[in-house]
Short mmCIF file of C-alpha atoms and ligand atoms in Angstrom, two decimals:
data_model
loop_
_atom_site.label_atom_id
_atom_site.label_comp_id
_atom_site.label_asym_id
_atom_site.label_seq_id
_atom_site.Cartn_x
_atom_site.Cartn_y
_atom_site.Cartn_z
CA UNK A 241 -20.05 -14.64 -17.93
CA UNK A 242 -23.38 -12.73 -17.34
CA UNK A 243 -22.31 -12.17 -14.08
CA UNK A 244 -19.04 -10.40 -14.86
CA UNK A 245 -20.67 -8.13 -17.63
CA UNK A 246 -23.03 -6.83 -14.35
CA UNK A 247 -20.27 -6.69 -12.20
CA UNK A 248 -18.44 -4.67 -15.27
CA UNK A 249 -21.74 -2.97 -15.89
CA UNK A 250 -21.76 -1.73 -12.19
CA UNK A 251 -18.38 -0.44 -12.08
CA UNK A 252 -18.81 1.42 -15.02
CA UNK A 253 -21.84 2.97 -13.78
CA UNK A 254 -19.74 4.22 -10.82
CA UNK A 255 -16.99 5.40 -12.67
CA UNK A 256 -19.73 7.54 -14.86
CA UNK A 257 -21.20 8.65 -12.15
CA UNK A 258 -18.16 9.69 -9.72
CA UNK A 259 -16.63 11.44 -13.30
CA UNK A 260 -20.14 13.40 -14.02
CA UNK A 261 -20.76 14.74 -10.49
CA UNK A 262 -18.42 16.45 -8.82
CA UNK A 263 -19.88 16.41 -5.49
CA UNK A 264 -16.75 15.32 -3.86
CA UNK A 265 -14.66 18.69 -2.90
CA UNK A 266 -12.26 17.03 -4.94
CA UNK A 267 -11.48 19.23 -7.97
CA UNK A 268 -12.38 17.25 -10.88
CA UNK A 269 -9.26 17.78 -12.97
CA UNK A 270 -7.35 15.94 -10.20
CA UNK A 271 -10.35 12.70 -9.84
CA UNK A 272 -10.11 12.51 -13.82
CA UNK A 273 -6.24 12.28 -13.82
CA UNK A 274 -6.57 9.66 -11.40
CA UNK A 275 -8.84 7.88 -14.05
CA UNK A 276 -6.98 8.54 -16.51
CA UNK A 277 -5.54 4.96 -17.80
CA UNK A 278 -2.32 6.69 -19.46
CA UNK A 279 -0.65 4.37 -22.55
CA UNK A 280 2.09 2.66 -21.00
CA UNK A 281 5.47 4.28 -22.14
CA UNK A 282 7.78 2.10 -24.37
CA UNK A 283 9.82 -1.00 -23.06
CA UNK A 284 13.45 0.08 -22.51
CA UNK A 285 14.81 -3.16 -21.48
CA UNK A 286 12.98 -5.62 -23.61
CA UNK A 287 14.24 -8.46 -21.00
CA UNK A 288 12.68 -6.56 -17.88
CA UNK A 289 9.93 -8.45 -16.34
CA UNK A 290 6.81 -5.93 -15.91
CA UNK A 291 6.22 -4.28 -12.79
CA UNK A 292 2.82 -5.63 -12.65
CA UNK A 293 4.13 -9.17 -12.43
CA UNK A 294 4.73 -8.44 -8.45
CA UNK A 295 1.34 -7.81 -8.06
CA UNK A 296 -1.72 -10.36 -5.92
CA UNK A 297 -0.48 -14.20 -6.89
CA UNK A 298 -4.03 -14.89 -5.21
CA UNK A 299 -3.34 -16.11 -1.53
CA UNK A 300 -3.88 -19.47 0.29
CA UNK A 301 -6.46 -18.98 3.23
CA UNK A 302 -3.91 -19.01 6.22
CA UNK A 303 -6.67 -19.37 9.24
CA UNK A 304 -10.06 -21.99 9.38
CA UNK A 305 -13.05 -19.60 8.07
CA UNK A 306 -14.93 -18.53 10.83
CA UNK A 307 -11.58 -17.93 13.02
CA UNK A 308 -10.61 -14.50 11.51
CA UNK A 309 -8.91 -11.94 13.54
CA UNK A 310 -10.55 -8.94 13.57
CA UNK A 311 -7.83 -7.12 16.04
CA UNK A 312 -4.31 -7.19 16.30
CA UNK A 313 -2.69 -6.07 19.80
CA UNK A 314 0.26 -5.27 20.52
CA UNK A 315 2.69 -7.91 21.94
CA UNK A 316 2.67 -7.29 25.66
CA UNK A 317 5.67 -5.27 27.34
CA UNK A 318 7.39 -8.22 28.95
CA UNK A 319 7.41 -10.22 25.34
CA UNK A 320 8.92 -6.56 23.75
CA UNK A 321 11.56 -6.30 26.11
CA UNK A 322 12.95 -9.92 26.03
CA UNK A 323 12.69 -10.40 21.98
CA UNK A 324 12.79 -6.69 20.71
CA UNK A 325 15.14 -6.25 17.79
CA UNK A 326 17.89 -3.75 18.57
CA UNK A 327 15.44 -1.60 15.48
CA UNK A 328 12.46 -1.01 18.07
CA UNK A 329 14.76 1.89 20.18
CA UNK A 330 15.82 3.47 17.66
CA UNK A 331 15.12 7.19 16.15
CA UNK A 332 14.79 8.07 12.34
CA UNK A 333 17.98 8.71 11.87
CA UNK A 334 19.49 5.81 13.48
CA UNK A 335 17.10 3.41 11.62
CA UNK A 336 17.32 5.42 8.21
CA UNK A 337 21.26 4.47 9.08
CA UNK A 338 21.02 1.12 9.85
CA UNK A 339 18.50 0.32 6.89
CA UNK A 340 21.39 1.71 4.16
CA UNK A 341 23.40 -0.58 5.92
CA UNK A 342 21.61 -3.45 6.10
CA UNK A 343 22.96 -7.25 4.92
CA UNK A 344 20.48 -8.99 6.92
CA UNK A 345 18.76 -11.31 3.97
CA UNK A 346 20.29 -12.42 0.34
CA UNK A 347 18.54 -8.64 -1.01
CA UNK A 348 21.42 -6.91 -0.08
CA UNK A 349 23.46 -8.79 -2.81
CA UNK A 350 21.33 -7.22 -5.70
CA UNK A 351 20.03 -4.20 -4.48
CA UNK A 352 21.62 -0.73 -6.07
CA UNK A 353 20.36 1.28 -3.31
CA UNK A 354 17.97 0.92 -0.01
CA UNK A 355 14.86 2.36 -0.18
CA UNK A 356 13.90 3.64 3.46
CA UNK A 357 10.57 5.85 3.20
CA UNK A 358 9.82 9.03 2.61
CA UNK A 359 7.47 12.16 3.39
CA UNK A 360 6.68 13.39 6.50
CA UNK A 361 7.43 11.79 9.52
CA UNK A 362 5.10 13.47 11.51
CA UNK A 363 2.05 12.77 9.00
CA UNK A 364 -1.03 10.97 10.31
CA UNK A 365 -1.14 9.04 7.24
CA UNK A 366 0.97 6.42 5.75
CA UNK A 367 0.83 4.22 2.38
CA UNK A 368 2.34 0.73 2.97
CA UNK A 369 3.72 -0.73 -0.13
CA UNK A 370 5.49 -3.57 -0.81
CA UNK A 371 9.01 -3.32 -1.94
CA UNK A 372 11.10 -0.99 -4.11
CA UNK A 373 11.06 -2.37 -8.19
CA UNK A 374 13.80 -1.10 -10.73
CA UNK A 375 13.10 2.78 -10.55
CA UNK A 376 13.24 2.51 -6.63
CA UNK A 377 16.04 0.82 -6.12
CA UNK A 378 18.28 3.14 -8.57
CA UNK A 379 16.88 6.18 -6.93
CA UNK A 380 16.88 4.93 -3.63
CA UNK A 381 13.15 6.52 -3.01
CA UNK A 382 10.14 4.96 -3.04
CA UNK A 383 7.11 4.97 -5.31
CA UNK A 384 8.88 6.52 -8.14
CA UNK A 385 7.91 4.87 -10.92
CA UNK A 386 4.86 4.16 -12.80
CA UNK A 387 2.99 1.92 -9.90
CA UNK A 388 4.07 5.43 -8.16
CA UNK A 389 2.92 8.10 -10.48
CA UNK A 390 0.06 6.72 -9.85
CA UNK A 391 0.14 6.27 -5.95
CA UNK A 392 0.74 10.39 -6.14
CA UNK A 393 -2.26 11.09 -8.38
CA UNK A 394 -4.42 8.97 -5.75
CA UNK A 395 -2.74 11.04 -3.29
CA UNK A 396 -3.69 14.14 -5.17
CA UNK A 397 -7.43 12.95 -6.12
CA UNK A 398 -7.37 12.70 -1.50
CA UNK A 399 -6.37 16.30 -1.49
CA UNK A 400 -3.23 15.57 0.24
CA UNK A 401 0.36 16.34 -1.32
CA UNK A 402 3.10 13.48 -1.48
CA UNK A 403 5.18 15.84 0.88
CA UNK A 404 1.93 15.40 3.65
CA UNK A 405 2.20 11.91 4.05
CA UNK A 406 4.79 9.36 4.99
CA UNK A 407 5.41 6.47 1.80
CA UNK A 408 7.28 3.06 3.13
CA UNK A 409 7.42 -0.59 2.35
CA UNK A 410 7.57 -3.78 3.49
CA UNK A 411 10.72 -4.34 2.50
CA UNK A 412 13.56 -2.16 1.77
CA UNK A 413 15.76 -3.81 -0.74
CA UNK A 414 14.21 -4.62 -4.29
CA UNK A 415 13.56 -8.43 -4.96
CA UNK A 416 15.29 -9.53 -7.60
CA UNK A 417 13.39 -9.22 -11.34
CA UNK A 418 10.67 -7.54 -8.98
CA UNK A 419 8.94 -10.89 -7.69
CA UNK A 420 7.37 -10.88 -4.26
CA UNK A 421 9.55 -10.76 -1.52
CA UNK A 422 10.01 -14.07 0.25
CA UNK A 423 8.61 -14.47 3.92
CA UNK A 424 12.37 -14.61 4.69
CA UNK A 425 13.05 -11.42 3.84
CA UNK A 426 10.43 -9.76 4.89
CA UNK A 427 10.58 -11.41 8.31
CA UNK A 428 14.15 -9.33 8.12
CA UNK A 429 12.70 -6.39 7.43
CA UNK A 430 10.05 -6.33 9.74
CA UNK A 431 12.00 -4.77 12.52
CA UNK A 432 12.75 -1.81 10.42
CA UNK A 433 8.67 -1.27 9.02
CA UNK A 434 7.48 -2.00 12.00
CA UNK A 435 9.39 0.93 14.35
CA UNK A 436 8.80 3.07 11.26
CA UNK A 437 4.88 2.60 11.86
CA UNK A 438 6.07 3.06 15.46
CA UNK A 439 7.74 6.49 15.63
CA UNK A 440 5.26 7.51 12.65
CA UNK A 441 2.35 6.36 14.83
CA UNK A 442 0.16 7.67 11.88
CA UNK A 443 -4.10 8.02 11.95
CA UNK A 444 -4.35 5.95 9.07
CA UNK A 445 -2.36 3.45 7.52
CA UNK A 446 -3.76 2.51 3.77
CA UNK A 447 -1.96 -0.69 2.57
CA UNK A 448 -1.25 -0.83 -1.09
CA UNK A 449 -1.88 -5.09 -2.51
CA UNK A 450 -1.19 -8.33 -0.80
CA UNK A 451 2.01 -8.53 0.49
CA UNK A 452 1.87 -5.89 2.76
CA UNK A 453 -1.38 -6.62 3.86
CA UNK A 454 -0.05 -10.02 4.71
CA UNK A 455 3.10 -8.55 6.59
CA UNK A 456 0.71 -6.09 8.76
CA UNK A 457 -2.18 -9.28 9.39
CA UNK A 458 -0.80 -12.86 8.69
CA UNK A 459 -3.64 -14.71 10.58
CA UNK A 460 -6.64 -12.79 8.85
CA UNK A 461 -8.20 -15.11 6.66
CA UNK A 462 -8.74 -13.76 3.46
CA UNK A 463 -5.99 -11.56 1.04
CA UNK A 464 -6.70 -7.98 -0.07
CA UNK A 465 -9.69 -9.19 -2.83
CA UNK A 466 -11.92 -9.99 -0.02
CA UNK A 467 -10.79 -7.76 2.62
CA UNK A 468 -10.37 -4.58 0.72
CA UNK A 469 -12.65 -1.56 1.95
CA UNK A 470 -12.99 -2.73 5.25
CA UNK A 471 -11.77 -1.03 8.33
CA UNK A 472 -9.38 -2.87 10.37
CA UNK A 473 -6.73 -2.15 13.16
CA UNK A 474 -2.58 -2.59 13.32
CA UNK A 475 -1.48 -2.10 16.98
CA UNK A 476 -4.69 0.28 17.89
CA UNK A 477 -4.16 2.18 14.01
CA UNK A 478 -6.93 2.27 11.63
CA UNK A 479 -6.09 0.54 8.95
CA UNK A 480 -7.64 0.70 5.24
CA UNK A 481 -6.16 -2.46 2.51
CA UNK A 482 -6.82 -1.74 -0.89
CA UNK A 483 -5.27 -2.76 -4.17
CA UNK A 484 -1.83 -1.93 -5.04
CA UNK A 485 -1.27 1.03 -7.57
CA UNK A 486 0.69 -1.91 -10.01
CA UNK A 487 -2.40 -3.90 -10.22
CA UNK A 488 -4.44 -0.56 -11.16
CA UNK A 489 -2.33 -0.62 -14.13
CA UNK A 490 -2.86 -3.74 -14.96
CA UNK A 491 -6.82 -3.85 -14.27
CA UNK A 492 -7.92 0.08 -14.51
CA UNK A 493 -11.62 -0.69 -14.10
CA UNK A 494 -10.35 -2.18 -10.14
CA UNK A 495 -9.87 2.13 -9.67
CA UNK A 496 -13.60 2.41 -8.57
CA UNK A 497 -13.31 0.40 -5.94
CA UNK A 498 -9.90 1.69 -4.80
CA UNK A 499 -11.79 5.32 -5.10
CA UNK A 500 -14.31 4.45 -2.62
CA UNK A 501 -11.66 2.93 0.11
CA UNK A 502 -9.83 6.25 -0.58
CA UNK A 503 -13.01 8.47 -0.03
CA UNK A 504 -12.80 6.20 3.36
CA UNK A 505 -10.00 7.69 4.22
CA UNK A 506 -10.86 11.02 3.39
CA UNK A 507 -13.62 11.02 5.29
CA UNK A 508 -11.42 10.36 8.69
CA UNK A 509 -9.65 13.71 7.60
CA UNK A 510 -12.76 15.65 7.03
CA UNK A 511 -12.41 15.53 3.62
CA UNK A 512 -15.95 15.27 1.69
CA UNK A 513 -16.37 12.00 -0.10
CA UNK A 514 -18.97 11.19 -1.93
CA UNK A 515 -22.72 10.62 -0.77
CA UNK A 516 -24.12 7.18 -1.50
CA UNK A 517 -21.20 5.03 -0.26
CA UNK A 518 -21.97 1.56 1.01
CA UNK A 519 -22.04 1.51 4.94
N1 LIG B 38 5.85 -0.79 -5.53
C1 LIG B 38 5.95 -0.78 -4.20
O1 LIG B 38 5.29 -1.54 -3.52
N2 LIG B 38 6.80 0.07 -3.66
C2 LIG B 38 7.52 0.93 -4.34
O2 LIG B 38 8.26 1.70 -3.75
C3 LIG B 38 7.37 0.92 -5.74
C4 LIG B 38 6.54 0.06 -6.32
#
């Protein structure tokens, strides 16, 4: 107990401190809207499981302690060329194409609409998410609803616009009642994410929560709680995990530490983050 009210104490102090001092270049409107826990807007659907649900079921270790993998190459050539899904040649358009059309796992029986991506596909940064939930999957775009209003005000609070980066998932069909995807289906997917991240071949790529993390880096030991903030690499990109906007709505005080991986980010842009950041 006494150690979560200094854990609580210490986040708070941060929070304070990044709210009073604006000595980010980040104009202070945008940071405050960013920590600005809005009240959730009435239930339509009183049956609708919450988005939050989907978010960091707390994850087995997968490797021995001790063993983690720190780098991830890339397959070599000859493994590519005998195994390579028919999804690793193609262009955008082809795979924006062959995503709508998609029937290759049981999401294609629910789903209203695929969600491919979205942004700029020449950005040199991409948000990884995990799969489209009930907003998504009627629009057909992703990070639309609440978990995404708030993905965009991070955005924002990095000086970046939505339009500047490049927003994808792990998987493109919404799961059912918006549970996690199973490895199944994202095993499906992962010919479509992965040439995404290929013809995208962005600077950064900041993974949003668990199962995407997972997806990118299944023998890391360790899930996002312990490997949040720290620099790691996807196929020779930097990669930064942090939490997913979802669970920010379900545990505001988590947005100081999401803030500082963001300002870790930033700083790879030349964006000015805050002094006094832990090395
Ligand atoms: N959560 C995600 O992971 N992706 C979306 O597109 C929306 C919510």
């Amino acid at each position: 107990m006494a150690e979560k009210n200094l854990l609580d104490e210490i986040t708070d102090c941060l929070k304070d401190e990044l709210l009073r001092e604006p000595r980010a270049a980040v104009p202070d409107p945008v940071l405050r809207d960013f920590y600005t826990d809005y009240p959730r807007p009435p239930k339509k659907e009183a049956a609708q499981p919450s988005a939050a649900v989907r978010e960091q079921v707390p994850e087995k270790p997968r490797t021995v302690p001790g063993t983690e993998e720190k780098k991830v190459s890339p397959p070599p050539p000859a493994e590519r060329v005998l195994f390579s899904d028919p999804a690793a040649s193609m262009g955008w358009e082809e795979l924006a194409q062959t995503v709508a059309e998609c029937r290759k796992c049981r999401l294609c029986e629910t789903r209203t609409n695929t969600v491919f991506g979205e942004g700029d596909t020449r950005a040199p940064l991409l948000f990884f998410g995990e799969g489209p939930g009930a907003d998504e999957d009627m629009q057909g775009r992703p990070f639309v609803g609440r978990a995404g209003e708030l993905l965009t005000r991070m955005i924002n609070a990095m000086q970046f616009q939505r339009s500047e980066v490049y927003i994808a998932n792990t998987v493109k069909c919404r799961p059912p009642g918006n549970r996690n995807p199973e490895p199944d289906e994202t095993e499906a997917c992962r010919p479509y994410a992965e040439r995404q991240i290929e013809l995208l071949s962005p600077e950064v790529i900041v993974v949003l929560g668990a199962v995407p993390f997972r997806f990118l880096f299944p023998n890391v030991y360790g899930g996002i709680r312990s490997q949040r903030g720290r620099w790691m690499e996807y196929r020779g990109i930097r990669v930064m995990p942090t939490y997913h906007p979802a669970y920010l709505l379900r545990n505001p005080a988590a947005k100081a530490d999401v803030w500082k991986d963001l300002q870790e980010v930033m700083a790879v842009f030349g964006k000015k983050r805050v002094p006094g950041r832990r090395a």
